[in-house]
Tab-separated table of C-alpha atoms and ligand atoms in Angstrom:
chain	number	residue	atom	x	y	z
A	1	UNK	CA	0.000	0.000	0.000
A	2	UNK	CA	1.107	3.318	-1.156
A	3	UNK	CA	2.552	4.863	2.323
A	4	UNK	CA	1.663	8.723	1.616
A	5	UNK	CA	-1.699	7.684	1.129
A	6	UNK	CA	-4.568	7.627	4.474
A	7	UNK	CA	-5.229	4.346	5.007
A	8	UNK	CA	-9.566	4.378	4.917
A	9	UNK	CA	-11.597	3.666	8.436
A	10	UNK	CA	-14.735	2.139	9.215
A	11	UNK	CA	-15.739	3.023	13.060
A	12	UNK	CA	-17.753	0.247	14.985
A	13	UNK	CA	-19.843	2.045	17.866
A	14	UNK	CA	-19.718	5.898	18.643
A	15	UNK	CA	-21.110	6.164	21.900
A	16	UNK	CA	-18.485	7.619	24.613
A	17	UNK	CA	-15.075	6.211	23.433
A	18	UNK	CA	-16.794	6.178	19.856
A	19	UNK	CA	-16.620	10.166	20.302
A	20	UNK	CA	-13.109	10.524	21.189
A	21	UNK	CA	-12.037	8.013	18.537
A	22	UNK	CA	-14.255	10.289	16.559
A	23	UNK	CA	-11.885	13.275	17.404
A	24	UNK	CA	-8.970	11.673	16.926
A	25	UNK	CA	-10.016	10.188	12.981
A	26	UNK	CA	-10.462	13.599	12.318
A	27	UNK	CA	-7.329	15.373	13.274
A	28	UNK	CA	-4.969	12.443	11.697
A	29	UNK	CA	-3.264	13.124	8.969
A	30	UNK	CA	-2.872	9.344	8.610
A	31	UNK	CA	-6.310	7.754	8.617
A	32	UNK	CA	-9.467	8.909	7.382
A	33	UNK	CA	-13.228	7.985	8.049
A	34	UNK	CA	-14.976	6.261	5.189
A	35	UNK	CA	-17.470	4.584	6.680
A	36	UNK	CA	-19.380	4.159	10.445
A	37	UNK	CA	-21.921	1.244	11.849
A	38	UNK	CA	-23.994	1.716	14.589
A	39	UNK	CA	-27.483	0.629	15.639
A	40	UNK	CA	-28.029	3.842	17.907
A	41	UNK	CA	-30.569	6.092	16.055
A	42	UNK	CA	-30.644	8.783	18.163
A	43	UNK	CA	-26.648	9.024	18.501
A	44	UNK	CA	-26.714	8.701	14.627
A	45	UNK	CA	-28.351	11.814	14.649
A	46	UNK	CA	-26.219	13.594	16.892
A	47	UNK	CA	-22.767	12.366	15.540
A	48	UNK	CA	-24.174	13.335	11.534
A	49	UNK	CA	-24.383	16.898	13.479
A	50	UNK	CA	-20.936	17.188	15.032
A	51	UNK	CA	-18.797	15.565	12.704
A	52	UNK	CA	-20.926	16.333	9.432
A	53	UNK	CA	-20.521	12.770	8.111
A	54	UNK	CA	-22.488	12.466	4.997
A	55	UNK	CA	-25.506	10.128	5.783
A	56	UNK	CA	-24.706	7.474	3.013
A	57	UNK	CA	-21.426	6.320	5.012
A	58	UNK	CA	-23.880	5.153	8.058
A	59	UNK	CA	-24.222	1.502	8.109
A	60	UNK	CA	-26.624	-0.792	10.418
A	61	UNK	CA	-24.266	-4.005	10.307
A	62	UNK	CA	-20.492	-4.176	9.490
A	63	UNK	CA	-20.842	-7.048	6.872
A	64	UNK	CA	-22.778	-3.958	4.815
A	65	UNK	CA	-20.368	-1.253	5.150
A	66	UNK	CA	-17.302	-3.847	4.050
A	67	UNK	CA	-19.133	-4.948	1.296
A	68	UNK	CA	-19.633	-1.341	0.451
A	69	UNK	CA	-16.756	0.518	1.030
A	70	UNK	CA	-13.910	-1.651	0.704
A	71	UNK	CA	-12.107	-0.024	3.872
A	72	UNK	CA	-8.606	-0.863	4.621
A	73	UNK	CA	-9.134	-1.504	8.448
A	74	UNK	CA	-12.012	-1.499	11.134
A	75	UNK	CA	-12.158	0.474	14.556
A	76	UNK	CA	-14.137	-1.598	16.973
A	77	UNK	CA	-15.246	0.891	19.863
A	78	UNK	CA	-18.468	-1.149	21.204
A	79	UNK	CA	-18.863	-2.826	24.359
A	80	UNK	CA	-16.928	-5.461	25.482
A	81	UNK	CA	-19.667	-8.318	24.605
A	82	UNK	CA	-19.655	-6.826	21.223
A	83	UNK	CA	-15.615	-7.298	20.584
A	84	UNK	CA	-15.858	-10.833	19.212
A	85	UNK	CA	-18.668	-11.170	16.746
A	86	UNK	CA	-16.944	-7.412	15.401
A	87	UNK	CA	-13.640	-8.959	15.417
A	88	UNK	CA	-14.783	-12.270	13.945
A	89	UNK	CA	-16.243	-10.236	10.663
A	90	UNK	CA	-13.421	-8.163	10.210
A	91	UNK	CA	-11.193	-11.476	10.500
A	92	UNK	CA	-13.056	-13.546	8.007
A	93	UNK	CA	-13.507	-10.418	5.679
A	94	UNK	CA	-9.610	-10.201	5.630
A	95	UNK	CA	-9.841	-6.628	7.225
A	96	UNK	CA	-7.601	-5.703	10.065
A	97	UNK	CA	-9.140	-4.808	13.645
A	98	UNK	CA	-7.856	-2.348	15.694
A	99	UNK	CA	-10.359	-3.069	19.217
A	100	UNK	CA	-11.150	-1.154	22.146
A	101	UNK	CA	-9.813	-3.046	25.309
A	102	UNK	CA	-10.392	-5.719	26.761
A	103	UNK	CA	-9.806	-8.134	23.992
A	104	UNK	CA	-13.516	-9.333	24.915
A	105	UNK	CA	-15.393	-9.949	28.099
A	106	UNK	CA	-14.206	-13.594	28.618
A	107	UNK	CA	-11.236	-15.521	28.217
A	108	UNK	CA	-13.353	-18.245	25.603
A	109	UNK	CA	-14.264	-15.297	23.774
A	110	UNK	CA	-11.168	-13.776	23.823
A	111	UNK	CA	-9.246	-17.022	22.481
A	112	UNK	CA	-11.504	-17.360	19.677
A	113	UNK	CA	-10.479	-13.875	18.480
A	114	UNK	CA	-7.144	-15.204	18.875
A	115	UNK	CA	-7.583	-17.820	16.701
A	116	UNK	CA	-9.564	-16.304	14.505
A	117	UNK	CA	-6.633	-14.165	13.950
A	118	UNK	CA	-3.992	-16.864	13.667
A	119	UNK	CA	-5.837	-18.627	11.319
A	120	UNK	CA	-6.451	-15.817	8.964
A	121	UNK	CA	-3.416	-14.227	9.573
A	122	UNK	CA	-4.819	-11.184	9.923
A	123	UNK	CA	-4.565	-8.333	12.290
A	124	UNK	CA	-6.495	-8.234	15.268
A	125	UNK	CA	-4.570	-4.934	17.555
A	126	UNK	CA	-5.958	-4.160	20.944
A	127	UNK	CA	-6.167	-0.869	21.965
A	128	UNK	CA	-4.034	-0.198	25.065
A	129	UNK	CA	-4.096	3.432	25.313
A	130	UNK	CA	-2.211	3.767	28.803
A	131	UNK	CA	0.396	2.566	27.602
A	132	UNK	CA	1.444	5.478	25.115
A	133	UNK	CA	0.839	8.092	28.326
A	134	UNK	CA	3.738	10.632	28.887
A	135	UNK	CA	3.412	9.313	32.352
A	136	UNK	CA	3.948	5.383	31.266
A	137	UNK	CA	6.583	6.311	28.829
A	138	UNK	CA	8.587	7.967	31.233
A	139	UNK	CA	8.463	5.534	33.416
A	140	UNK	CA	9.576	2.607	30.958
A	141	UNK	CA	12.866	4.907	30.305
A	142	UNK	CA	13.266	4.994	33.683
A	143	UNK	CA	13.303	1.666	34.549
A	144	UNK	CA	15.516	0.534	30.517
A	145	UNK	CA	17.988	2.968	31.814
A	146	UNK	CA	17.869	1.209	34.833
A	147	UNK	CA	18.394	5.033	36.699
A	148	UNK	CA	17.992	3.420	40.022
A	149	UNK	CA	18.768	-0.048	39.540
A	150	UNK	CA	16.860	-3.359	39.207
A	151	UNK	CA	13.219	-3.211	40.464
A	152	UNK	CA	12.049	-5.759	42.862
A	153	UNK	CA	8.647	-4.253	44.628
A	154	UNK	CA	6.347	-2.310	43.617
A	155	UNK	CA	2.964	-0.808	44.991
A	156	UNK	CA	0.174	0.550	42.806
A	157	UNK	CA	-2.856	2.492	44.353
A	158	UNK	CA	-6.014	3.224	42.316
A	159	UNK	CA	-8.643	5.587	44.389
A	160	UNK	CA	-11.574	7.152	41.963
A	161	UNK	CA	-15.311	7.792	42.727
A	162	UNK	CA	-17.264	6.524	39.474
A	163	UNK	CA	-20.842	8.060	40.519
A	164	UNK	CA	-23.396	5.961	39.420
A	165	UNK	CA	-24.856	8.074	36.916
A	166	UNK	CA	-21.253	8.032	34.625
A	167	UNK	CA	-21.646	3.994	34.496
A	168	UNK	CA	-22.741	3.030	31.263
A	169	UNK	CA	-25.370	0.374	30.722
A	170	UNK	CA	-23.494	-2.747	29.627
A	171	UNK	CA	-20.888	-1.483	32.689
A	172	UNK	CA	-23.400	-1.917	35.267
A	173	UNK	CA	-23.929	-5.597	33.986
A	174	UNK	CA	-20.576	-6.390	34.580
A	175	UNK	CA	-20.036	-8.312	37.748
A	176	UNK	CA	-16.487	-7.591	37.903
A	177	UNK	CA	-16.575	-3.987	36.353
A	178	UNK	CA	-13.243	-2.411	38.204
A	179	UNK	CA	-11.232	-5.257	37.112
A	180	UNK	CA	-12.315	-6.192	33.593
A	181	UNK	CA	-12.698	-2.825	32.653
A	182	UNK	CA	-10.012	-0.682	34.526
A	183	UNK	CA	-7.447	-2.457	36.228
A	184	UNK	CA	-6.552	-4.199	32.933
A	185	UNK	CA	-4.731	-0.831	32.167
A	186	UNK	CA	-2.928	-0.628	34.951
A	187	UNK	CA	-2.457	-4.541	34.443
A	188	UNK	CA	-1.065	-4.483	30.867
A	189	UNK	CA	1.540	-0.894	32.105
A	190	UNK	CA	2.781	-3.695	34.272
A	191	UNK	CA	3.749	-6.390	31.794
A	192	UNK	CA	4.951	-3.324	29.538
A	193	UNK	CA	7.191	-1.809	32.258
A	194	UNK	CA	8.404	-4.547	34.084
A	195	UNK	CA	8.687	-7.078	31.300
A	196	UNK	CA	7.192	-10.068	32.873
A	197	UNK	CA	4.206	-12.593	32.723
A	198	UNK	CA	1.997	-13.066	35.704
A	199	UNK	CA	3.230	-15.956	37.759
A	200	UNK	CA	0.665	-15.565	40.977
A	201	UNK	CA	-2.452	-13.462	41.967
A	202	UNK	CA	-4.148	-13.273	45.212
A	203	UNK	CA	-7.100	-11.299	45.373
A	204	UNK	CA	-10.083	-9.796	47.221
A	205	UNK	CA	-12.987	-8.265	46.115
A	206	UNK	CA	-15.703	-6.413	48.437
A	207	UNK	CA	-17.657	-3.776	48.522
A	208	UNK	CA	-18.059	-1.518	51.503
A	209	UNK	CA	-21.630	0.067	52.858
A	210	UNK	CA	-21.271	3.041	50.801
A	211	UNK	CA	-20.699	1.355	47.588
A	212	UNK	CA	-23.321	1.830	44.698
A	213	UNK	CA	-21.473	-1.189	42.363
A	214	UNK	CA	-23.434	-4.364	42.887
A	215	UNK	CA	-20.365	-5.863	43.957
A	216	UNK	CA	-16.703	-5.735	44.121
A	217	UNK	CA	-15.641	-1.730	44.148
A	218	UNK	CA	-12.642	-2.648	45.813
A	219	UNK	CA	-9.995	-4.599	45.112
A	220	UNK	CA	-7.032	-5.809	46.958
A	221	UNK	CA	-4.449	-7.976	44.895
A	222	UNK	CA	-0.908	-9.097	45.352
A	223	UNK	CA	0.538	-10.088	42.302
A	224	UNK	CA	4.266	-11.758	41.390
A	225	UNK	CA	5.929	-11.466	37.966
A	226	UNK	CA	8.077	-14.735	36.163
A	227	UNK	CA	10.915	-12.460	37.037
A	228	UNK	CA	10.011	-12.343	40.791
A	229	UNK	CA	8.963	-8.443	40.520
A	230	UNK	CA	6.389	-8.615	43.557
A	231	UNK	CA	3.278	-5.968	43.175
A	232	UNK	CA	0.656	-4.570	46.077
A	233	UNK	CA	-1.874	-3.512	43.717
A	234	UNK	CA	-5.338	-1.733	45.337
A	235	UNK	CA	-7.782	-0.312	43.643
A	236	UNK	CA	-11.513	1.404	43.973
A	237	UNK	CA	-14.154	2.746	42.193
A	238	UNK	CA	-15.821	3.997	45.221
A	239	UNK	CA	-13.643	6.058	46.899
A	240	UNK	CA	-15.036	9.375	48.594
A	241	UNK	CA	-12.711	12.667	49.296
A	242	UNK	CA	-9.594	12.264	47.574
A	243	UNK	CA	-9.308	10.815	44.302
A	244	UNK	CA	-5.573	9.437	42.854
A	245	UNK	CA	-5.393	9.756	38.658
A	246	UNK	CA	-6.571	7.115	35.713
A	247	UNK	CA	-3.123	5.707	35.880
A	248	UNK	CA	-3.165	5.761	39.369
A	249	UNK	CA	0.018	6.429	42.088
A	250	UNK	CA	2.594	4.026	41.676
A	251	UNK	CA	5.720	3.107	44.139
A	252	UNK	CA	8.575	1.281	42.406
A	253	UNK	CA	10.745	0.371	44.844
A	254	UNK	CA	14.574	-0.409	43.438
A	255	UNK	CA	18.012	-1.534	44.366
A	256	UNK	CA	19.126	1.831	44.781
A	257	UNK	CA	16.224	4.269	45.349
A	258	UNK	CA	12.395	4.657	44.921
A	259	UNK	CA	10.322	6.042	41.467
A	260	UNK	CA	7.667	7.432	42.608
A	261	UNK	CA	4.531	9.048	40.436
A	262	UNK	CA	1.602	10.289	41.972
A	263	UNK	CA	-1.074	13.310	40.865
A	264	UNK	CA	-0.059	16.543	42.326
A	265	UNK	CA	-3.201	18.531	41.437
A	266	UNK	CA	-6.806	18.041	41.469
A	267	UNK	CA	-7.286	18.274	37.900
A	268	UNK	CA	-9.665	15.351	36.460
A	269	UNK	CA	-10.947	14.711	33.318
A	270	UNK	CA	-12.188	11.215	31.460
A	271	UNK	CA	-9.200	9.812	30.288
A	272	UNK	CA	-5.404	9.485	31.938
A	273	UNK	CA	-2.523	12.237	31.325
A	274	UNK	CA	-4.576	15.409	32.522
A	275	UNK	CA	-4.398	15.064	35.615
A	276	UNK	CA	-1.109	17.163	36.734
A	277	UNK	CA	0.889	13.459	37.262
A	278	UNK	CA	4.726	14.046	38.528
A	279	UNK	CA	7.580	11.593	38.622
A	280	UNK	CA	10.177	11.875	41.369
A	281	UNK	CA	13.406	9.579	42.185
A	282	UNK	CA	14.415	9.299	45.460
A	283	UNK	CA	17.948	8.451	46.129
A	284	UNK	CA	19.759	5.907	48.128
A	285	UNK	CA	21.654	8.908	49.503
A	286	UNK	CA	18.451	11.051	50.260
A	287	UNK	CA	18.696	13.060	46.906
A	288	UNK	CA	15.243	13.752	45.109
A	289	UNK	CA	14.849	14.194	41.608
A	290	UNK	CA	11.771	15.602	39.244
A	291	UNK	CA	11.802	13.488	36.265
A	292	UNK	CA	10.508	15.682	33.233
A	293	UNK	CA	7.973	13.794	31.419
A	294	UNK	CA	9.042	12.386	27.803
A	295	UNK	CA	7.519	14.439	24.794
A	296	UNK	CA	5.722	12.236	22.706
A	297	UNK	CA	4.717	12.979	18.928
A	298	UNK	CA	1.719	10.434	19.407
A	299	UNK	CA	-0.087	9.986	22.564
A	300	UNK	CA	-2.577	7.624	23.711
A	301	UNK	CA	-5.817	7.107	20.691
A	302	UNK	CA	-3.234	8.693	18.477
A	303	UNK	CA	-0.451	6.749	19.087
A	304	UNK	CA	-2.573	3.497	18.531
A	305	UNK	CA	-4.090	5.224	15.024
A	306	UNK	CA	-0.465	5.914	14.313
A	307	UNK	CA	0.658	2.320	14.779
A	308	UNK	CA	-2.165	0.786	12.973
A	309	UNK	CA	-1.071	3.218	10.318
A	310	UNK	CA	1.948	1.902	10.095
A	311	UNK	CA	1.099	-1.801	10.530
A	312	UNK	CA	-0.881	-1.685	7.424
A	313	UNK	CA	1.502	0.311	5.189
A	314	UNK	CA	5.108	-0.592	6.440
A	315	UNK	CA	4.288	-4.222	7.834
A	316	UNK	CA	5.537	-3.570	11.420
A	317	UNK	CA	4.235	-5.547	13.532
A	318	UNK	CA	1.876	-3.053	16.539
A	319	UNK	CA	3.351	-3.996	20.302
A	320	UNK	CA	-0.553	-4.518	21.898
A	321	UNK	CA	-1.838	-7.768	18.589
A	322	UNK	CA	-4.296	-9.348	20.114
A	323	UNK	CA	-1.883	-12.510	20.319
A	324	UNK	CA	0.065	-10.593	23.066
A	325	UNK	CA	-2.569	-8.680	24.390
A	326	UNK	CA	-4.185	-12.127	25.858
A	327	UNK	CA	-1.503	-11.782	28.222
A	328	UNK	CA	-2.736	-9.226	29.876
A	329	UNK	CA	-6.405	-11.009	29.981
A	330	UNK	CA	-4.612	-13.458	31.789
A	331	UNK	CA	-3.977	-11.247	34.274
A	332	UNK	CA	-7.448	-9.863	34.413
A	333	UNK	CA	-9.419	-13.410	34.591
A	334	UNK	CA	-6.510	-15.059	37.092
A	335	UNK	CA	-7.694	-11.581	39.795
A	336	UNK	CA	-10.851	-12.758	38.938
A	337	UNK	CA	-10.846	-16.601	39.614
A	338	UNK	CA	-8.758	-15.584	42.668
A	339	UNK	CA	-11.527	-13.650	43.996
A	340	UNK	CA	-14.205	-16.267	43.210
A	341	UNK	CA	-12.162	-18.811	44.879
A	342	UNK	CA	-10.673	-17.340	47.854
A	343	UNK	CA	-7.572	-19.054	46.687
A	344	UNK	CA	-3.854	-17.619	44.987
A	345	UNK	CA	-4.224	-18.595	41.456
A	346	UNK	CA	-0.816	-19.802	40.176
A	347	UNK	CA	-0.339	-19.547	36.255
B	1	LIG	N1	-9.189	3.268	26.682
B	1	LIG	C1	-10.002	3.931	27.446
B	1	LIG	O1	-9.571	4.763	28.203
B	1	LIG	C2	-11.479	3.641	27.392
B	1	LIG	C3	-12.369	4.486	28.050
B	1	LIG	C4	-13.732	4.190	27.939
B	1	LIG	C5	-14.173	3.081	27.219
B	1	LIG	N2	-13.266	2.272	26.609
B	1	LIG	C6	-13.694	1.067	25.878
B	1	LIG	O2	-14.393	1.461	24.692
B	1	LIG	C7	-15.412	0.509	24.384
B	1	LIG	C8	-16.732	1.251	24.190
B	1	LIG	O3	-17.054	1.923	25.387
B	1	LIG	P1	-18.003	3.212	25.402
B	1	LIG	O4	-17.763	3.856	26.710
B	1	LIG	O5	-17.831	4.015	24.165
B	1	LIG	O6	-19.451	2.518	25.352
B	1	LIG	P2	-20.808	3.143	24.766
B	1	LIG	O7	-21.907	2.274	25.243
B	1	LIG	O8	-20.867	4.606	25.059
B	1	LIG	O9	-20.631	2.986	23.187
B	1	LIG	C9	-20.696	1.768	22.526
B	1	LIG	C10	-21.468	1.970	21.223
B	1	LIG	O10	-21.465	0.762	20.481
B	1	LIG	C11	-22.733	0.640	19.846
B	1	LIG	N3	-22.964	-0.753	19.457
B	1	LIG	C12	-23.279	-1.810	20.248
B	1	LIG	N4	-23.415	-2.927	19.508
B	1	LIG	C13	-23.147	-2.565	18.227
B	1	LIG	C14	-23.117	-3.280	17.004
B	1	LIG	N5	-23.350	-4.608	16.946
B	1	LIG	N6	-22.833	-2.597	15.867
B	1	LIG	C15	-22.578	-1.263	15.915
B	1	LIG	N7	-22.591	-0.518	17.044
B	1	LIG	C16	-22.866	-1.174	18.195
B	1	LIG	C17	-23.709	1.137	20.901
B	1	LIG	O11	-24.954	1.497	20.337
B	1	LIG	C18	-22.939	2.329	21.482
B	1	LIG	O12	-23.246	3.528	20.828
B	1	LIG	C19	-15.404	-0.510	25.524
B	1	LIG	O13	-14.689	-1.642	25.152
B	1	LIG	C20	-14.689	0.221	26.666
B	1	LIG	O14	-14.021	-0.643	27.555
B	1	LIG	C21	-11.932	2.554	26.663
């Protein structure tokens, strides 16, 4: 394919994330909009409005718009029960996938899309977003130039109040909402920054009196890495009075000195990197240093665009294919079964 040319979109879902996706289609100089399905009248309405898309490019069902537009790749932004049978199409139609996180809402699921993929041989890209933060990014050079050493502990915290009224429909079906749908960021930063596949999980879920999820607003976890890397990981959806950011505070505790990164203002927004994170090194020999944060050309939704971009024009291969993204599923569904069961789930 002829690299100076966009590569042509269809979108799948433009509800919330559908919106921002939305955004970012239109201010890429790599990647234009052909084509969108969605079974949402009313939201129809309102996207034709805000993004002037010429009626004729609205489809009811994917199969439709491939057959009619010929599009080089699909963005799948529906809910997690929708990945797979989105996937599946674009699979068997030979189209590439780039798919909202998580891969799907079960590990079954999820493997079929695997080997959907595998057996096709075409590209099924999960969209990790976290990951290409300023904040993530910066970390991951700290830790490849190894600034303070090897890492051996580390301690996440994840504190947010998620008022009923923001959770979306198919969220509040979701028995294990904080996990499946939020931790598995802060899940898959860990397998990016520390390099490792879960070996163990132990896990709690519970939901104190002031909770408004049906169940499980808190989690407790301790997980260990193949490399040993042990991780205190907590997290809540119902926390009142102080909030920590999307990507959370996290501790990284080293042979010689701590990384710390933790929100410093009490800016929020929807989506990580606006909320006034800082990184900090603190010494062996009591020095502290403010890490500035990497500049990035691409960040987050654009960075993924970018590298789907690329994938289709230059071959190279994205970091987050759904082959290696099951990894991080692994991690998700493993917190899971170790909450169900009471028991440390070894993998
Ligand atoms: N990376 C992030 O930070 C982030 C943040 C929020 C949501 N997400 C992910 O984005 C995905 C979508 O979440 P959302 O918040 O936009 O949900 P949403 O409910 O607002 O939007 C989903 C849209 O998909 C449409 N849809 C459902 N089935 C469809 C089908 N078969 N064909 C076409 N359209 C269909 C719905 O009508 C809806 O408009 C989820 O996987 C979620 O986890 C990611």
């Amino acid at each position: 394919m002829n690299k100076q040319k966009k590569i042509k979109i269809v979108q799948v879902g433009i509800g919330r994330m559908g919106n921002y996706w939305l955004k970012t289609i239109m201010e890429s100089k790599e990647v234009e909009l052909i084509g969108v399905v969605e079974i949402n009248d009313q939201l129809i309405e309102r996207r034709i409005k805000e993004y002037s898309i010429d009626r004729k490019d609205i489809f009811k069902s994917l199969p439709e718009a491939i057959e009619t537009t010929k599009p080089d790749g699909i963005l799948n932004v529906t809910p997690p029960n929708i990945h797979e049978e989105i996937d599946l199409i674009s699979l068997q139609f030979g189209v590439p996938v780039l798919s909202e996180k998580p891969l799907s809402d079960n590990l079954e699921s999820a493997k079929k899309i695997v080997d959907e993929s595998n057996k096709t041989g075409v590209l099924c890209m999960v969209a990790q977003d976290y990951r290409y933060t300023k904040q993530i990014q910066t970390l991951k050079k700290i830790l490849l130039e190894e600034r303070l050493g090897k890492p051996e502990a580390v301690f996440v915290n994840f504190f947010k109040k998620l008022p009923l009224k923001d959770i979306l429909e198919y969220c509040r079906k979701m028995s294990h909402l904080l996990i499946t749908d939020m931790s598995i960021h802060h899940f898959d930063a860990m397998r990016l920054l520390f390099k490792s596949e879960l070996n163990s999980v132990w896990a709690r879920g519970f939901n104190p009196s002031w909770s408004w999820l049906e169940k499980n607003s808190y989690v407790i976890a301790v997980l260990e890495l193949e490399n040993g890397i042990k991780i205190s990981y907590n997290a809540s959806f119902s926390s009142l009075g102080k909030e920590t950011s999307w990507i959370g505070d996290w501790r990284i505790e080293c042979e010689k000195g701590v990384i710390v990164m933790s929100k410093h203002s009490s800016q929020t927004g929807y989506l990580p990197g606006l909320e006034g994170e800082t990184i900090e090194l603190f010494t062996i020999d009591k020095k502290q240093i403010k890490v500035e944060m990497e500049n990035l050309e691409f960040e987050k939704q654009a960075y993924l665009l970018h590298e789907f971009y690329r994938a289709l024009t230059e071959g190279i291969k994205p970091a987050t294919i759904c082959q290696d993204n099951i990894k991080t599923m692994n991690i998700v569904i493993n917190t899971i079964k170790s909450i169900e069961t009471g028991l440390e789930v070894r993998c």
